[in-house]
PDB file of C-alpha atoms in Angstrom:
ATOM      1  CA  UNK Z   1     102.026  91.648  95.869  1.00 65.00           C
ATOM      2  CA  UNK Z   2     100.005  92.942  98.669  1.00 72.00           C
ATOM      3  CA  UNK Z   3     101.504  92.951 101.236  1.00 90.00           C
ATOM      4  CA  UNK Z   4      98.749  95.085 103.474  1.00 94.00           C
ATOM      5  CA  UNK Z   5      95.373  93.988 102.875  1.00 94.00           C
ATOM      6  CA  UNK Z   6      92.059  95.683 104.114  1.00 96.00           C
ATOM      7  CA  UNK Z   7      89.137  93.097 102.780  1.00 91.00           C
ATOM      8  CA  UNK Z   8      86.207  95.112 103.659  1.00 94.00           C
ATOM      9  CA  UNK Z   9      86.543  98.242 101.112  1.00 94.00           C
ATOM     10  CA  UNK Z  10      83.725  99.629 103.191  1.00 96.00           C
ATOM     11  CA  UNK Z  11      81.394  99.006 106.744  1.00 97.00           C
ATOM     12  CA  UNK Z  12      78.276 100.378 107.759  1.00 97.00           C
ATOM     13  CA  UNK Z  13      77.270 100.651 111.840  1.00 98.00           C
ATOM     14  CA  UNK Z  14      74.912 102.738 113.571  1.00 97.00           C
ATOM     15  CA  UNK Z  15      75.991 105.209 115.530  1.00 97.00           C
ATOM     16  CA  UNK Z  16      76.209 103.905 118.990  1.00 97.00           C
ATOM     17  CA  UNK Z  17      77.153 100.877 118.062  1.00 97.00           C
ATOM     18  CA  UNK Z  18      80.892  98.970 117.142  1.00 98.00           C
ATOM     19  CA  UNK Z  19      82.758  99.494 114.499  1.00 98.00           C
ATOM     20  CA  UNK Z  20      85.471  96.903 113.246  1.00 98.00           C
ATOM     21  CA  UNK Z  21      87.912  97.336 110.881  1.00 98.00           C
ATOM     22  CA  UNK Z  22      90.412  94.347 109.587  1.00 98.00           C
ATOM     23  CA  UNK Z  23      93.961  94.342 108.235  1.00 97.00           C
ATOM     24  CA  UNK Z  24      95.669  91.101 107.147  1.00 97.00           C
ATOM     25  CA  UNK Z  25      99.588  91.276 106.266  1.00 96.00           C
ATOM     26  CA  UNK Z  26     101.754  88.688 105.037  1.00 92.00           C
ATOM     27  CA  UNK Z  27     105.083  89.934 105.860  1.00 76.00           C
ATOM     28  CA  UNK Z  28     106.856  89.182 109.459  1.00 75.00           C
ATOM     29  CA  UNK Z  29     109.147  91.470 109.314  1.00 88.00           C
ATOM     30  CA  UNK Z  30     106.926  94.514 110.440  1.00 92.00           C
ATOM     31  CA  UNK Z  31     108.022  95.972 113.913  1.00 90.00           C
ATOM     32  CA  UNK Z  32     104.995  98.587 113.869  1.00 92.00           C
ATOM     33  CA  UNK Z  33     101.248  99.174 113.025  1.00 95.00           C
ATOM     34  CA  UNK Z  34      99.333 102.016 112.685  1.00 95.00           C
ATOM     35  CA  UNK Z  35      96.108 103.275 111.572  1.00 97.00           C
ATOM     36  CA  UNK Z  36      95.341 106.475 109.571  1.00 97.00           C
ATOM     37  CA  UNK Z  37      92.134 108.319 109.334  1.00 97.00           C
ATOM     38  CA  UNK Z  38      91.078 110.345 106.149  1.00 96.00           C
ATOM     39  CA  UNK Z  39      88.166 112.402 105.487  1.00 96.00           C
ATOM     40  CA  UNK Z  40      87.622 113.716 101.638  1.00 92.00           C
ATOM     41  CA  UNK Z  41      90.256 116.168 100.553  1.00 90.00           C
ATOM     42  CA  UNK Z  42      92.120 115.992 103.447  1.00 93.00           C
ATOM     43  CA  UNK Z  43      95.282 114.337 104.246  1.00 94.00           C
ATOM     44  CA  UNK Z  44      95.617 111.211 106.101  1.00 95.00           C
ATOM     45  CA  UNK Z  45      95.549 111.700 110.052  1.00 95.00           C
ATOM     46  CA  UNK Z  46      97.440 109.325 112.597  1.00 94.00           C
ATOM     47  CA  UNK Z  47      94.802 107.168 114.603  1.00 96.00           C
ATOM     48  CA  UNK Z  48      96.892 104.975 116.747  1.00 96.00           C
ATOM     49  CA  UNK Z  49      99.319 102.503 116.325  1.00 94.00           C
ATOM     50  CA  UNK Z  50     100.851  99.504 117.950  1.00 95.00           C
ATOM     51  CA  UNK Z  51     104.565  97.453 118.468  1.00 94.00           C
ATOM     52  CA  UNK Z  52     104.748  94.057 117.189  1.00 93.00           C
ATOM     53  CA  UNK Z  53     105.450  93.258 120.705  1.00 94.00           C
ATOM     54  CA  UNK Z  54     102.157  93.905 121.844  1.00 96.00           C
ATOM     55  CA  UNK Z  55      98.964  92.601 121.822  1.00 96.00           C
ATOM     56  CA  UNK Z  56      96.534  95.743 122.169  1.00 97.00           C
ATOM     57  CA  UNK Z  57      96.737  99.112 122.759  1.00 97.00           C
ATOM     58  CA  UNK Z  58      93.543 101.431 123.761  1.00 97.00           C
ATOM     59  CA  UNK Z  59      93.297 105.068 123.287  1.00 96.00           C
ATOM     60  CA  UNK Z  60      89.680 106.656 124.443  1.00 97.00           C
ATOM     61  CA  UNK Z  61      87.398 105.229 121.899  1.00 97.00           C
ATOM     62  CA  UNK Z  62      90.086 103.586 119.720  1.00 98.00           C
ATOM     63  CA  UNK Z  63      91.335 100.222 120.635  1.00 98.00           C
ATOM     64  CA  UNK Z  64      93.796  98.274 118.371  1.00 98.00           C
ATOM     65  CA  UNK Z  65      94.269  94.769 118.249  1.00 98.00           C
ATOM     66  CA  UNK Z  66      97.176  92.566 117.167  1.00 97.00           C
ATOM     67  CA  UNK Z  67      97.013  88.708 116.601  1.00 96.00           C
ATOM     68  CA  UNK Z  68     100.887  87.775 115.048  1.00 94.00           C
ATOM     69  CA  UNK Z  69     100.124  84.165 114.828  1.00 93.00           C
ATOM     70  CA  UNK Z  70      97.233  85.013 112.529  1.00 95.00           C
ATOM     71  CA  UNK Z  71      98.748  88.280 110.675  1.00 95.00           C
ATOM     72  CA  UNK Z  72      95.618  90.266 111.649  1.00 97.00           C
ATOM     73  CA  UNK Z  73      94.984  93.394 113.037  1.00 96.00           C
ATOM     74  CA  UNK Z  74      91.861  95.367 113.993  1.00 98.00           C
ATOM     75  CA  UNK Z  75      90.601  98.781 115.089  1.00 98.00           C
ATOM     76  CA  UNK Z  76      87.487  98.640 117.361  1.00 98.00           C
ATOM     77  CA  UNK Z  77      86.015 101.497 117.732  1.00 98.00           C
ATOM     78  CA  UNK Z  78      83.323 102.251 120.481  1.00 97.00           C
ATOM     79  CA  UNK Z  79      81.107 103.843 120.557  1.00 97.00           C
ATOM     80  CA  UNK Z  80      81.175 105.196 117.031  1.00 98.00           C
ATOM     81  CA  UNK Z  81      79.839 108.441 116.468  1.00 97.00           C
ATOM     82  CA  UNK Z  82      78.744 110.130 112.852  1.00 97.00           C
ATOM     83  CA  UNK Z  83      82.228 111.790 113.024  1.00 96.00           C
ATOM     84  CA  UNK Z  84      84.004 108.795 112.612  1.00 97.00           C
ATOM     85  CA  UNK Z  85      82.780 108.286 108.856  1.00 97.00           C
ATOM     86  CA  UNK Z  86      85.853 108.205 106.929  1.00 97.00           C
ATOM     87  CA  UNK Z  87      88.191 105.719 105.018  1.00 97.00           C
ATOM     88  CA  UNK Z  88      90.640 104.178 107.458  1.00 98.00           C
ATOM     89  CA  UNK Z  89      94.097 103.001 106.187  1.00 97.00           C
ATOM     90  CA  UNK Z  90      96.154 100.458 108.087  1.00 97.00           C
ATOM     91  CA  UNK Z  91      99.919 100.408 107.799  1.00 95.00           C
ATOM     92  CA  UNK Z  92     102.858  98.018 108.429  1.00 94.00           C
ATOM     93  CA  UNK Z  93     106.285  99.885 109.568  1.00 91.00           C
ATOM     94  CA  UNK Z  94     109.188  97.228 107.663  1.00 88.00           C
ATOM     95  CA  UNK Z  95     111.601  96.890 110.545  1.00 86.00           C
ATOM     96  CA  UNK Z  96     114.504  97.067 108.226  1.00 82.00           C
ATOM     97  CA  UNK Z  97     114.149 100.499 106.456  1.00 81.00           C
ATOM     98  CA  UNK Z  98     111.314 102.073 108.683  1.00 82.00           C
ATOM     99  CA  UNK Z  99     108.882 102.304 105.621  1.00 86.00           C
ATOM    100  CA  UNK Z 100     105.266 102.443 105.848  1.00 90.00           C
ATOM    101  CA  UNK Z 101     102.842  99.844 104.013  1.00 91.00           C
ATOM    102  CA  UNK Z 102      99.544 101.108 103.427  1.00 94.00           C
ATOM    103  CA  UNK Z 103      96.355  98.572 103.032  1.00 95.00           C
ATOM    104  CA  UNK Z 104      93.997  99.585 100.220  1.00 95.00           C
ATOM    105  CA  UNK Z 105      91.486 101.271 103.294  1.00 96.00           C
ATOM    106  CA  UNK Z 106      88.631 100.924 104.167  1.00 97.00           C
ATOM    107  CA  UNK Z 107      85.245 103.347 104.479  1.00 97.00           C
ATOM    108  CA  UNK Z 108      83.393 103.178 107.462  1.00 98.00           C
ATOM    109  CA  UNK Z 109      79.942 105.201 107.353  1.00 98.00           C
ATOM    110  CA  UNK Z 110      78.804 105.920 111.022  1.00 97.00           C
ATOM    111  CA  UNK Z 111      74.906 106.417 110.797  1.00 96.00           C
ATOM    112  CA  UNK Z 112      72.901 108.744 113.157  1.00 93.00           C
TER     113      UNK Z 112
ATOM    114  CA  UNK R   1     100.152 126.267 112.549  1.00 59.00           C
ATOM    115  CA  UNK R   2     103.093 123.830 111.745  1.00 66.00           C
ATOM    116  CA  UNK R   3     102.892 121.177 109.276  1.00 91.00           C
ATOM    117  CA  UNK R   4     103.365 120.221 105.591  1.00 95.00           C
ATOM    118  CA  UNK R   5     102.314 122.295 102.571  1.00 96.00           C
ATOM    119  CA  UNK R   6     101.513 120.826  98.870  1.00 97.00           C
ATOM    120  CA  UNK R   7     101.143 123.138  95.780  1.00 96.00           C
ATOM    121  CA  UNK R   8      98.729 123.139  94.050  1.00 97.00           C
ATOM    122  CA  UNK R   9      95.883 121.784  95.497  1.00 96.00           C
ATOM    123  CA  UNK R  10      94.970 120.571  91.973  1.00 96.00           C
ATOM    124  CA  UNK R  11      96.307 120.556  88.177  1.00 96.00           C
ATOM    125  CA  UNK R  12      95.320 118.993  85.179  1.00 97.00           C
ATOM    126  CA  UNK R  13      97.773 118.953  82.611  1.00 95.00           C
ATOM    127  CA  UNK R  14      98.394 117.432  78.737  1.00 97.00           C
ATOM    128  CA  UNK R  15     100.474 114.040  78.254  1.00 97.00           C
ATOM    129  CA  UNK R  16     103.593 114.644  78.338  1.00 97.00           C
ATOM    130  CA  UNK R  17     104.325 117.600  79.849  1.00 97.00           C
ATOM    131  CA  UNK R  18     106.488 118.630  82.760  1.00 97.00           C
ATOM    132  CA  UNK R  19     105.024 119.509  86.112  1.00 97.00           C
ATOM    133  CA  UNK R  20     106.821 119.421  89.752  1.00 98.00           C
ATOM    134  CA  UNK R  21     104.527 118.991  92.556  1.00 98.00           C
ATOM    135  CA  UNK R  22     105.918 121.286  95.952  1.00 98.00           C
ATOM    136  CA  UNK R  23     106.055 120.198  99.242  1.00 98.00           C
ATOM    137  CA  UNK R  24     107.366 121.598 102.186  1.00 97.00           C
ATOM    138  CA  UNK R  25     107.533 121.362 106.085  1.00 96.00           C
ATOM    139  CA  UNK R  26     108.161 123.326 108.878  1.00 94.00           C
ATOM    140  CA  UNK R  27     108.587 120.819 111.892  1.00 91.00           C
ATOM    141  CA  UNK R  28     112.153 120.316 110.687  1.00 91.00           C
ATOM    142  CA  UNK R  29     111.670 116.462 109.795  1.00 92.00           C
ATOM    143  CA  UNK R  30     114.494 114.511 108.907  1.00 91.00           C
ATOM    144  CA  UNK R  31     112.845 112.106 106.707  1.00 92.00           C
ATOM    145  CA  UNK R  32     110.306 113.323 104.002  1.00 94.00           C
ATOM    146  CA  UNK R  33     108.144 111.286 101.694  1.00 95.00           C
ATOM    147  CA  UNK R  34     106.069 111.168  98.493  1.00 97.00           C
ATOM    148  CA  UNK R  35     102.712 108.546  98.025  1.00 97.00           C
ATOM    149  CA  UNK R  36      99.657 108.619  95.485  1.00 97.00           C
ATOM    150  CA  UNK R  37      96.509 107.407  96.251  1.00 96.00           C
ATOM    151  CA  UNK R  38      94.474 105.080  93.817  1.00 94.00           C
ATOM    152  CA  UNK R  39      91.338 103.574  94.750  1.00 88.00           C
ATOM    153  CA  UNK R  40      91.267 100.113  95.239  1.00 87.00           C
ATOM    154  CA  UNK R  41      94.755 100.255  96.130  1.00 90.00           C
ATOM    155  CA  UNK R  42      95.712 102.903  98.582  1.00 91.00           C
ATOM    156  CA  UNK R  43      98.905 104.456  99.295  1.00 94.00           C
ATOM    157  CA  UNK R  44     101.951 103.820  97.335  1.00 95.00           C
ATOM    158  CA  UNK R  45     104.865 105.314  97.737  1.00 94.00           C
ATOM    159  CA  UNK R  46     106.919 107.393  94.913  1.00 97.00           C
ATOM    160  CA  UNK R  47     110.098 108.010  96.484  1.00 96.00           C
ATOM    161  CA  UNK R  48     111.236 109.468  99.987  1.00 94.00           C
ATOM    162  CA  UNK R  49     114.020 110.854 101.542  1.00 94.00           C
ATOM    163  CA  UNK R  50     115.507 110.255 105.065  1.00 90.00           C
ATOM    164  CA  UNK R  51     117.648 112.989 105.608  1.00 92.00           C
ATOM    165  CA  UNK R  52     118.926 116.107 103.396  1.00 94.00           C
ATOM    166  CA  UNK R  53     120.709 115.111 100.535  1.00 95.00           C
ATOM    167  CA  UNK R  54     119.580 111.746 100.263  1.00 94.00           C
ATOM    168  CA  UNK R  55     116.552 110.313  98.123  1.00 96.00           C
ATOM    169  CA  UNK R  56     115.514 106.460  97.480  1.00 94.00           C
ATOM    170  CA  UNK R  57     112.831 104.653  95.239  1.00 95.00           C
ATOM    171  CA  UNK R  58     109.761 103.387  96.920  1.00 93.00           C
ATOM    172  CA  UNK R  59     107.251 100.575  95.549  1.00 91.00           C
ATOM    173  CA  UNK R  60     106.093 102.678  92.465  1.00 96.00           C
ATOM    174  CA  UNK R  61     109.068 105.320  91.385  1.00 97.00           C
ATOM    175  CA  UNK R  62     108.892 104.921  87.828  1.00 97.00           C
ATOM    176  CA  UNK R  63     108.090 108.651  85.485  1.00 97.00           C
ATOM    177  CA  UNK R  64     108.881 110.315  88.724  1.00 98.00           C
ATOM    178  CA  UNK R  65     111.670 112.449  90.667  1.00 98.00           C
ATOM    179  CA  UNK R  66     112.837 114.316  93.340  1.00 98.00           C
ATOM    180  CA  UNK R  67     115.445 116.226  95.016  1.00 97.00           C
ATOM    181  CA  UNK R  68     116.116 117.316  98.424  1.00 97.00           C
ATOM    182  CA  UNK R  69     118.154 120.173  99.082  1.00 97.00           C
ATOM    183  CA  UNK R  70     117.381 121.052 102.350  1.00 96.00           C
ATOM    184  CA  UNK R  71     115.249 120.114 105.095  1.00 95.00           C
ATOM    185  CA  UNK R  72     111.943 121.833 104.284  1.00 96.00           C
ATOM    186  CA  UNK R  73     111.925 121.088 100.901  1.00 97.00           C
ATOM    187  CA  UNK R  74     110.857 117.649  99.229  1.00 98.00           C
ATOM    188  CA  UNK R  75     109.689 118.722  94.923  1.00 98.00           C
ATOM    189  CA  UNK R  76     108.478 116.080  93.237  1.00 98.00           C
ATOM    190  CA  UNK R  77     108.639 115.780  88.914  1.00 98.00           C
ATOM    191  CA  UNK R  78     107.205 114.495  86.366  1.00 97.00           C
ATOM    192  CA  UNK R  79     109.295 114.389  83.691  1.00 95.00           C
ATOM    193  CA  UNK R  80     106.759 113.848  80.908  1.00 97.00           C
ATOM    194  CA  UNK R  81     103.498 112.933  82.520  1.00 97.00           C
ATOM    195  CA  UNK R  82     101.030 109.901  81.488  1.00 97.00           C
ATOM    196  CA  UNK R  83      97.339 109.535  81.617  1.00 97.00           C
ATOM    197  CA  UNK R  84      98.210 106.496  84.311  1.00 97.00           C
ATOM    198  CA  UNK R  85      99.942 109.232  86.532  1.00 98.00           C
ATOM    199  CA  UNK R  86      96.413 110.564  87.412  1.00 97.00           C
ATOM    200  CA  UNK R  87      95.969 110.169  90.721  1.00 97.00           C
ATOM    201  CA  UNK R  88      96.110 112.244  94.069  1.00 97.00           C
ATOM    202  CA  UNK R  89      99.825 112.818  95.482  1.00 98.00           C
ATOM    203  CA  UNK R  90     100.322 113.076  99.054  1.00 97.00           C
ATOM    204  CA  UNK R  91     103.548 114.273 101.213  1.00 97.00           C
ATOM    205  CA  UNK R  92     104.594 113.063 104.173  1.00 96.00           C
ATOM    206  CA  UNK R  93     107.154 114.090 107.093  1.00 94.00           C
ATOM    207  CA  UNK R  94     108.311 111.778 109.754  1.00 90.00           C
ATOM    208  CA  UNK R  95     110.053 111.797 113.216  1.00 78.00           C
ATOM    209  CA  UNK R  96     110.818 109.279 115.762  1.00 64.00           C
ATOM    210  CA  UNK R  97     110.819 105.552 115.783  1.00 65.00           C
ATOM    211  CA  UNK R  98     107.039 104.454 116.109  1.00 68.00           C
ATOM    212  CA  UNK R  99     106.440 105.344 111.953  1.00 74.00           C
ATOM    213  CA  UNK R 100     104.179 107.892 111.953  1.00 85.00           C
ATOM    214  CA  UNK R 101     103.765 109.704 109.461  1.00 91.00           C
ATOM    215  CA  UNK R 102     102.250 113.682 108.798  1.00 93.00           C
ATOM    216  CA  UNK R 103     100.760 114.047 105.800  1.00 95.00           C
ATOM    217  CA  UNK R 104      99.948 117.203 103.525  1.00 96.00           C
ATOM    218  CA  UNK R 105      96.552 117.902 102.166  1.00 95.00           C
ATOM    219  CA  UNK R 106      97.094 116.258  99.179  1.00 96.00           C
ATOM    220  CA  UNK R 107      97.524 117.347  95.417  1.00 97.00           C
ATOM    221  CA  UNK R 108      95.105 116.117  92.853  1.00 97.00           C
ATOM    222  CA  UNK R 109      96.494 115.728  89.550  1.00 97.00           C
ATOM    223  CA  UNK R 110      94.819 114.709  86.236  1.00 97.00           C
ATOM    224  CA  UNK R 111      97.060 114.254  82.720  1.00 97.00           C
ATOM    225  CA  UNK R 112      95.089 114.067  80.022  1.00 95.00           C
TER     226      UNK R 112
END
């Protein structure tokens, strides 16, 4: 079972504009989130992240939401630039052995 | 500049031969991980290892092994490899309590 789930396998904005990204998970017992960037043959990058105790936590362009009643998160970004155009993995920490989660990602394509 | 190495970069390989993927880190990491990458379904993880001398089984540990002897060093092995262990392999280090993870380049493997 999934217990990470990125809907949107990929989004499309214009540069300039918003970008939002969704993550759904079904599991409470997840005491951190965090989002990874990857660009084609690279490794994943850490993005940001976020305790389950919070509600949102900003970082320059970045901005990451958390809604617990609703098992959502999301990554705004603004305002996107062509750089950004990469797949973006969310990821659930389990609170009980500190593992990471990872959704199935999703690509974002930033247009100029 | 300090991070995680994977060897090779890429391999392709018969069915059912050997083949140890090599990762190692410099940032003296206690805990030390192993994921592949599948589209449509992210980042699983193989196995992982939280400290020296220690390994456990992740979400998808089956045809695979590893071994930590030290720190640095986290091999992973296929024992007799399948077409369905094509995929790209990722390594992983970790520190601290927030879950983030640092991630090698990646190696792409493909068993024929």
């Amino acid at each position: 079972d999934q217990q990470v789930k990125q809907n949107s396998p990929s989004l499309s904005v214009q540069e300039g504009r918003i970008s939002i990204l969704n993550c759904d998970y079904t599991n409470s017992m997840f005491d951190y989130f965090l989002w990874y960037k990857k660009y084609p043959a690279e490794g994943p990058t850490f993005l940001i992240s976020i305790s389950s105790i919070k509600d949102k936590n900003e970082d320059g362009r970045f901005t990451v939401f958390l809604n617990k009643s609703a098992k959502h998160l999301s990554l705004h970004i603004v305002p996107s630039q062509p750089g950004d155009s990469a797949v973006y993995f969310c990821a659930a920490r389990r609170s009980n052995t500190g593992k990471l989660i990872f959704g199935q990602g999703t690509t974002l394509q930033v247009k100029p | 500049i300090a991070g995680i190495t994977q060897a090779p970069t890429s391999q392709i390989l018969a069915a059912g031969r050997r083949m140890t993927l090599r990762c190692t880190q410099d940032m003296r990491h206690n805990a030390m991980y192993w994921y592949r990458q599948d589209l449509g379904l992210g980042l699983r993880l193989i196995h992982y290892s939280n400290t020296a001398g220690t390994t456990g089984k992740g979400e998808v540990p089956d045809g695979y092994s590893v071994s930590r002897a030290n720190t640095d060093d986290f091999p992973l092995t296929l024992a007799s490899a399948v077409p369905s262990q094509t995929s790209v392999y990722f390594c992983a280090s970790a520190t601290g309590n927030t879950g983030e993870l640092f991630f090698g380049e990646g190696s792409r493997l493909t068993v024929l």
